[in-house]
Amino acid sequence: MHGGLALAAAAVLPSKALIASSGATLSSQTSAKPGAKTMTTITTKDGVEIFYKDWGSKDAQAIVFHHGWPLSADDWDNQMMFFLEKGYRVIAHDRRGHGRSTQTATGNEMDTYAADVAHLVASLELRNAIHVGHSTGGGEVAHYVARAQAGRVAKAVLISAVPPIMVKSDKNPGGLPIEVFDGFRAALVANRAQFYVDVPAGPFYGYNRPGAKVSQGVIDNWWRQGMMGGAKAHYDCIKAFSETDFTEDLKNIDVPVLLMHGDDDQIVPYPDSAPLSAKLLKHGTLQTYDGLPHGMCTTHPEVINPDLLAFIKA
């Protein structure tokens, strides 16, 4: 449904990412005097503060969650609570320009996003972590994992993710026309606040489908997260999630990868995404969900979380 898609941009396209080296200042935590507010961040080489959550035992296996456009680490609250209870260390960051991280005017593309992840991973000294990405975050995971230092990554999960590439071209005839993404940009500039209501109230969660059980709280929370971020960063990110070609990234990933995708995804259409990515991966497993929407981690956590756990434990 290209019309519904045009309403909601939900994935961030990348461009190449460099991860091997970490040019970031080590995780800088604000000094905590009793009663003082604290915020956990790392500072990148270009001076950007990246906010992150880090819950659970430092000795437990880490699961790193990567959110979609234009959201924040808060989009993973359900999954983080679920896996924390299962004994895992759970980590989620706000991508630059999103959430509580710096509202950047530059660096809003996939190479830098993945480099920021590398800085975070190095700062927290993570080894054998599992990286889980939704939508744009799935592109970020693919871009990072393809370049990660040996021993950093054990497995990866791409959920409703943008790879291999979203935009239509001669090489990708099944993609969405560039006009769809131009429409996203125009809507963001014209009235970002209204656009960020229309997306979750419609195609993102499938709330525009007949008989859908609509949650106003979920819509409001999507809006809240989106409006926390910077308009310039979100505008630039549309190009990142729609035009980045992850083909070579997928081919270069050596660890097991689970692809989870609903076949009623109106944001990242199923036929041109997960099935194509599965063919490019060396160790890819495709899991398709009948009738589920783009935001299925939120609408159907009772389905998604156990399947995630089974893959992680396998």
CSV table of C-alpha atoms in Angstrom, one decimal:
chain,number,residue,atom,x,y,z
A,1,MET,CA,0.0,0.0,0.0
A,2,HIS,CA,2.2,2.8,-1.3
A,3,GLY,CA,-0.3,5.5,-0.2
A,4,GLY,CA,-0.2,4.4,3.4
A,5,LEU,CA,3.5,4.0,3.1
A,6,ALA,CA,3.9,7.5,2.0
A,7,LEU,CA,2.4,8.5,5.3
A,8,ALA,CA,5.0,7.0,7.5
A,9,ALA,CA,8.6,6.9,7.0
A,10,ALA,CA,9.9,4.4,9.4
A,11,ALA,CA,13.3,3.2,8.6
A,12,VAL,CA,16.6,4.9,8.4
A,13,LEU,CA,18.6,4.3,5.3
A,14,PRO,CA,22.3,4.1,5.6
A,15,SER,CA,25.3,4.8,3.6
A,16,LYS,CA,28.5,3.0,4.8
A,17,ALA,CA,29.6,2.8,8.3
A,18,LEU,CA,32.9,2.5,9.9
A,19,ILE,CA,33.1,0.8,13.0
A,20,ALA,CA,36.4,-0.8,13.7
A,21,SER,CA,37.9,2.2,15.5
A,22,SER,CA,36.2,4.1,18.2
A,23,GLY,CA,37.0,7.8,18.1
A,24,ALA,CA,34.7,8.6,20.9
A,25,THR,CA,35.4,9.9,24.3
A,26,LEU,CA,34.9,7.1,26.8
A,27,SER,CA,31.4,6.9,28.2
A,28,SER,CA,31.0,10.1,30.1
A,29,GLN,CA,28.5,9.8,33.0
A,30,THR,CA,27.6,13.0,34.7
A,31,SER,CA,29.0,13.0,38.2
A,32,ALA,CA,26.3,12.0,40.6
A,33,LYS,CA,25.9,14.1,43.7
A,34,PRO,CA,23.0,13.0,46.0
A,35,GLY,CA,19.8,14.2,44.5
A,36,ALA,CA,21.4,15.4,41.3
A,37,LYS,CA,20.0,14.4,37.9
A,38,THR,CA,22.2,12.0,36.0
A,39,MET,CA,22.3,11.1,32.3
A,40,THR,CA,24.4,8.3,30.8
A,41,THR,CA,26.1,9.3,27.6
A,42,ILE,CA,29.1,8.8,25.4
A,43,THR,CA,30.7,11.7,23.5
A,44,THR,CA,31.8,11.0,19.9
A,45,LYS,CA,34.8,12.3,18.2
A,46,ASP,CA,32.8,15.1,16.6
A,47,GLY,CA,31.4,16.2,20.0
A,48,VAL,CA,28.0,14.6,19.9
A,49,GLU,CA,26.5,13.2,23.0
A,50,ILE,CA,24.8,9.8,22.5
A,51,PHE,CA,22.3,8.9,25.3
A,52,TYR,CA,22.0,5.3,26.3
A,53,LYS,CA,20.3,3.0,28.8
A,54,ASP,CA,22.2,0.1,30.2
A,55,TRP,CA,20.3,-2.3,32.6
A,56,GLY,CA,21.3,-5.6,34.1
A,57,SER,CA,24.4,-7.4,35.3
A,58,LYS,CA,27.6,-6.4,33.4
A,59,ASP,CA,28.5,-10.1,33.5
A,60,ALA,CA,25.4,-11.1,31.5
A,61,GLN,CA,25.2,-11.4,27.8
A,62,ALA,CA,24.3,-8.1,26.3
A,63,ILE,CA,21.5,-7.4,23.9
A,64,VAL,CA,21.8,-4.0,22.1
A,65,PHE,CA,18.6,-2.6,20.7
A,66,HIS,CA,18.5,-0.1,17.7
A,67,HIS,CA,15.4,1.9,17.2
A,68,GLY,CA,13.6,3.1,14.1
A,69,TRP,CA,13.0,6.6,12.7
A,70,PRO,CA,12.2,9.0,14.2
A,71,LEU,CA,11.9,7.3,17.6
A,72,SER,CA,14.3,6.7,20.6
A,73,ALA,CA,15.5,4.0,22.9
A,74,ASP,CA,12.1,4.2,24.7
A,75,ASP,CA,10.5,2.3,21.7
A,76,TRP,CA,12.2,-0.8,23.1
A,77,ASP,CA,10.8,-0.6,26.7
A,78,ASN,CA,8.7,-3.8,26.4
A,79,GLN,CA,11.6,-5.9,25.0
A,80,MET,CA,14.1,-4.4,27.5
A,81,MET,CA,11.9,-5.3,30.4
A,82,PHE,CA,11.2,-8.8,29.1
A,83,PHE,CA,14.9,-9.6,28.5
A,84,LEU,CA,16.1,-8.0,31.7
A,85,GLU,CA,13.8,-10.4,33.6
A,86,LYS,CA,15.3,-13.3,31.6
A,87,GLY,CA,18.8,-12.3,33.0
A,88,TYR,CA,20.2,-10.5,30.0
A,89,ARG,CA,22.0,-7.1,30.1
A,90,VAL,CA,19.9,-4.8,27.9
A,91,ILE,CA,21.2,-1.7,26.2
A,92,ALA,CA,19.5,0.9,23.9
A,93,HIS,CA,20.7,4.2,22.7
A,94,ASP,CA,19.1,7.3,21.1
A,95,ARG,CA,20.6,7.7,17.6
A,96,ARG,CA,22.3,11.0,17.0
A,97,GLY,CA,19.6,13.6,16.3
A,98,HIS,CA,17.0,11.5,18.0
A,99,GLY,CA,15.6,11.4,21.5
A,100,ARG,CA,17.9,12.7,24.2
A,101,SER,CA,21.0,12.7,22.0
A,102,THR,CA,22.4,15.8,20.5
A,103,GLN,CA,20.2,17.4,17.8
A,104,THR,CA,22.8,17.2,15.1
A,105,ALA,CA,22.8,19.2,11.9
A,106,THR,CA,25.5,16.9,10.3
A,107,GLY,CA,26.5,13.3,10.4
A,108,ASN,CA,22.9,12.0,9.9
A,109,GLU,CA,23.7,9.2,7.6
A,110,MET,CA,24.5,5.5,8.0
A,111,ASP,CA,28.3,5.6,8.1
A,112,THR,CA,28.2,7.9,11.1
A,113,TYR,CA,25.3,6.1,12.8
A,114,ALA,CA,27.3,2.8,12.7
A,115,ALA,CA,30.4,4.5,13.8
A,116,ASP,CA,28.5,5.9,16.8
A,117,VAL,CA,27.4,2.3,17.6
A,118,ALA,CA,31.0,1.2,17.5
A,119,HIS,CA,32.0,3.9,19.9
A,120,LEU,CA,29.2,2.8,22.3
A,121,VAL,CA,30.2,-0.8,22.0
A,122,ALA,CA,33.9,0.0,22.6
A,123,SER,CA,33.1,2.3,25.6
A,124,LEU,CA,31.0,-0.4,27.3
A,125,GLU,CA,33.6,-3.1,26.4
A,126,LEU,CA,30.9,-5.4,24.9
A,127,ARG,CA,31.8,-8.8,23.6
A,128,ASN,CA,29.6,-11.4,21.9
A,129,ALA,CA,26.6,-9.1,22.0
A,130,ILE,CA,23.3,-9.6,20.2
A,131,HIS,CA,22.2,-6.6,18.1
A,132,VAL,CA,18.5,-6.2,17.4
A,133,GLY,CA,17.3,-3.5,15.1
A,134,HIS,CA,13.9,-2.4,14.0
A,135,SER,CA,13.2,-0.6,10.7
A,136,THR,CA,16.0,2.0,10.3
A,137,GLY,CA,17.7,0.4,13.3
A,138,GLY,CA,17.8,-2.8,11.3
A,139,GLY,CA,19.8,-1.0,8.6
A,140,GLU,CA,22.1,0.4,11.3
A,141,VAL,CA,22.6,-3.1,12.7
A,142,ALA,CA,23.5,-4.5,9.2
A,143,HIS,CA,25.9,-1.6,8.6
A,144,TYR,CA,27.6,-2.0,12.0
A,145,VAL,CA,27.7,-5.8,12.1
A,146,ALA,CA,29.3,-6.1,8.7
A,147,ARG,CA,32.2,-4.0,9.9
A,148,ALA,CA,32.4,-5.0,13.6
A,149,GLN,CA,35.6,-6.1,15.1
A,150,ALA,CA,36.0,-9.8,15.6
A,151,GLY,CA,34.4,-11.1,18.8
A,152,ARG,CA,32.1,-8.1,19.3
A,153,VAL,CA,28.9,-9.6,17.8
A,154,ALA,CA,27.4,-13.1,18.4
A,155,LYS,CA,24.1,-12.7,16.5
A,156,ALA,CA,21.9,-10.1,14.9
A,157,VAL,CA,18.2,-9.6,14.4
A,158,LEU,CA,16.5,-7.4,11.8
A,159,ILE,CA,12.9,-6.6,12.5
A,160,SER,CA,10.7,-4.9,9.9
A,161,ALA,CA,14.0,-3.7,8.6
A,162,VAL,CA,14.9,-1.5,5.6
A,163,PRO,CA,17.6,-3.6,3.9
A,164,PRO,CA,18.5,-4.4,1.3
A,165,ILE,CA,17.3,-1.0,-0.1
A,166,MET,CA,13.9,0.8,-0.1
A,167,VAL,CA,13.9,3.2,-3.0
A,168,LYS,CA,12.9,2.1,-6.4
A,169,SER,CA,15.5,1.9,-9.2
A,170,ASP,CA,16.5,-0.1,-12.2
A,171,LYS,CA,18.3,-2.5,-9.8
A,172,ASN,CA,15.4,-2.5,-7.4
A,173,PRO,CA,12.2,-2.4,-9.4
A,174,GLY,CA,10.1,-3.5,-6.5
A,175,GLY,CA,11.1,-0.6,-4.3
A,176,LEU,CA,9.1,2.5,-3.4
A,177,PRO,CA,9.3,5.5,-5.8
A,178,ILE,CA,11.5,8.4,-4.6
A,179,GLU,CA,8.3,10.5,-4.6
A,180,VAL,CA,7.1,8.6,-1.5
A,181,PHE,CA,10.2,9.8,0.4
A,182,ASP,CA,9.9,13.3,-1.0
A,183,GLY,CA,6.4,13.3,0.4
A,184,PHE,CA,7.8,12.4,3.9
A,185,ARG,CA,10.3,15.3,3.7
A,186,ALA,CA,7.6,17.7,2.6
A,187,ALA,CA,5.2,16.6,5.4
A,188,LEU,CA,8.0,16.9,8.0
A,189,VAL,CA,8.8,20.5,7.0
A,190,ALA,CA,5.2,21.6,6.6
A,191,ASN,CA,3.9,20.3,9.9
A,192,ARG,CA,6.1,17.8,11.7
A,193,ALA,CA,3.8,17.6,14.7
A,194,GLN,CA,0.8,16.6,12.6
A,195,PHE,CA,2.9,14.2,10.5
A,196,TYR,CA,4.0,12.5,13.7
A,197,VAL,CA,0.4,11.9,14.6
A,198,ASP,CA,-0.6,10.7,11.2
A,199,VAL,CA,2.1,8.1,10.9
A,200,PRO,CA,1.4,6.1,14.1
A,201,ALA,CA,-2.4,6.6,13.8
A,202,GLY,CA,-2.3,5.1,10.4
A,203,PRO,CA,0.1,2.7,8.7
A,204,PHE,CA,2.9,2.3,11.3
A,205,TYR,CA,0.8,0.1,13.6
A,206,GLY,CA,-1.8,-0.9,11.1
A,207,TYR,CA,-4.4,1.2,12.9
A,208,ASN,CA,-5.8,2.1,9.5
A,209,ARG,CA,-6.9,-1.5,8.9
A,210,PRO,CA,-10.6,-2.4,9.4
A,211,GLY,CA,-11.2,-3.8,12.8
A,212,ALA,CA,-7.8,-2.7,14.2
A,213,LYS,CA,-7.7,-2.3,18.0
A,214,VAL,CA,-6.3,1.3,18.3
A,215,SER,CA,-4.3,2.4,21.3
A,216,GLN,CA,-4.2,6.1,21.8
A,217,GLY,CA,-1.4,5.7,24.3
A,218,VAL,CA,0.8,4.0,21.7
A,219,ILE,CA,0.1,6.8,19.2
A,220,ASP,CA,0.8,9.5,21.8
A,221,ASN,CA,4.1,7.7,22.8
A,222,TRP,CA,5.2,7.6,19.2
A,223,TRP,CA,4.5,11.3,18.8
A,224,ARG,CA,6.3,12.1,22.1
A,225,GLN,CA,9.4,10.2,21.0
A,226,GLY,CA,9.5,11.8,17.6
A,227,MET,CA,9.1,15.3,18.8
A,228,MET,CA,12.0,14.9,21.2
A,229,GLY,CA,14.4,14.7,18.3
A,230,GLY,CA,15.7,17.3,15.9
A,231,ALA,CA,13.8,18.2,12.7
A,232,LYS,CA,17.1,18.5,10.6
A,233,ALA,CA,18.4,15.2,11.8
A,234,HIS,CA,15.0,13.5,11.0
A,235,TYR,CA,14.9,15.1,7.6
A,236,ASP,CA,18.3,13.9,6.7
A,237,CYS,CA,17.6,10.4,8.1
A,238,ILE,CA,14.8,9.9,5.5
A,239,LYS,CA,17.5,9.8,2.8
A,240,ALA,CA,19.6,7.5,5.0
A,241,PHE,CA,16.9,4.9,5.4
A,242,SER,CA,15.4,5.1,1.9
A,243,GLU,CA,18.5,5.3,-0.3
A,244,THR,CA,21.3,3.4,1.5
A,245,ASP,CA,22.1,0.1,-0.2
A,246,PHE,CA,22.9,-2.6,2.3
A,247,THR,CA,23.5,-5.4,-0.2
A,248,GLU,CA,27.2,-5.6,0.4
A,249,ASP,CA,26.7,-5.3,4.2
A,250,LEU,CA,24.4,-8.3,4.2
A,251,LYS,CA,26.8,-10.4,2.1
A,252,ASN,CA,29.7,-9.6,4.5
A,253,ILE,CA,27.9,-10.6,7.7
A,254,ASP,CA,29.3,-13.9,9.1
A,255,VAL,CA,27.1,-14.3,12.2
A,256,PRO,CA,23.6,-15.9,12.4
A,257,VAL,CA,20.9,-13.4,11.5
A,258,LEU,CA,17.1,-13.6,12.2
A,259,LEU,CA,14.8,-11.6,9.9
A,260,MET,CA,11.4,-11.0,11.4
A,261,HIS,CA,8.8,-9.2,9.2
A,262,GLY,CA,5.1,-8.9,9.0
A,263,ASP,CA,3.5,-9.4,5.6
A,264,ASP,CA,1.1,-6.5,6.2
A,265,ASP,CA,4.0,-4.0,6.8
A,266,GLN,CA,2.8,-0.7,5.1
A,267,ILE,CA,6.1,1.1,5.9
A,268,VAL,CA,8.7,-1.3,4.7
A,269,PRO,CA,6.8,-3.6,2.3
A,270,TYR,CA,7.5,-7.2,2.9
A,271,PRO,CA,8.2,-8.5,-0.7
A,272,ASP,CA,11.1,-6.0,-1.3
A,273,SER,CA,12.8,-6.4,2.1
A,274,ALA,CA,13.2,-9.4,4.3
A,275,PRO,CA,12.9,-12.1,1.7
A,276,LEU,CA,15.6,-10.4,-0.4
A,277,SER,CA,17.8,-9.9,2.6
A,278,ALA,CA,17.6,-13.5,3.5
A,279,LYS,CA,19.0,-14.5,0.1
A,280,LEU,CA,22.0,-12.3,0.6
A,281,LEU,CA,23.0,-13.5,4.1
A,282,LYS,CA,25.3,-16.4,4.7
A,283,HIS,CA,23.5,-17.5,7.8
A,284,GLY,CA,20.0,-15.9,7.6
A,285,THR,CA,16.7,-17.2,8.8
A,286,LEU,CA,13.5,-15.6,7.7
A,287,GLN,CA,10.4,-15.6,9.9
A,288,THR,CA,7.3,-14.1,8.4
A,289,TYR,CA,4.3,-13.0,10.4
A,290,ASP,CA,0.8,-13.2,8.8
A,291,GLY,CA,-1.0,-9.9,8.9
A,292,LEU,CA,1.3,-8.1,11.4
A,293,PRO,CA,2.2,-4.5,10.9
A,294,HIS,CA,5.5,-2.6,10.8
A,295,GLY,CA,5.3,-1.8,14.5
A,296,MET,CA,4.7,-5.4,15.6
A,297,CYS,CA,7.2,-5.3,18.5
A,298,THR,CA,4.7,-2.9,20.1
A,299,THR,CA,1.4,-4.3,18.9
A,300,HIS,CA,2.3,-8.0,19.4
A,301,PRO,CA,5.1,-8.3,21.9
A,302,GLU,CA,3.6,-11.6,23.1
A,303,VAL,CA,4.5,-13.1,19.7
A,304,ILE,CA,7.8,-11.3,19.0
A,305,ASN,CA,9.5,-11.6,22.4
A,306,PRO,CA,9.4,-15.4,22.7
A,307,ASP,CA,10.6,-15.8,19.1
A,308,LEU,CA,13.5,-13.4,19.8
A,309,LEU,CA,14.3,-15.4,23.0
A,310,ALA,CA,14.3,-18.7,21.1
A,311,PHE,CA,16.7,-17.4,18.5
A,312,ILE,CA,19.1,-15.8,21.1
A,313,LYS,CA,19.1,-19.0,23.2
A,314,ALA,CA,19.5,-21.4,20.2
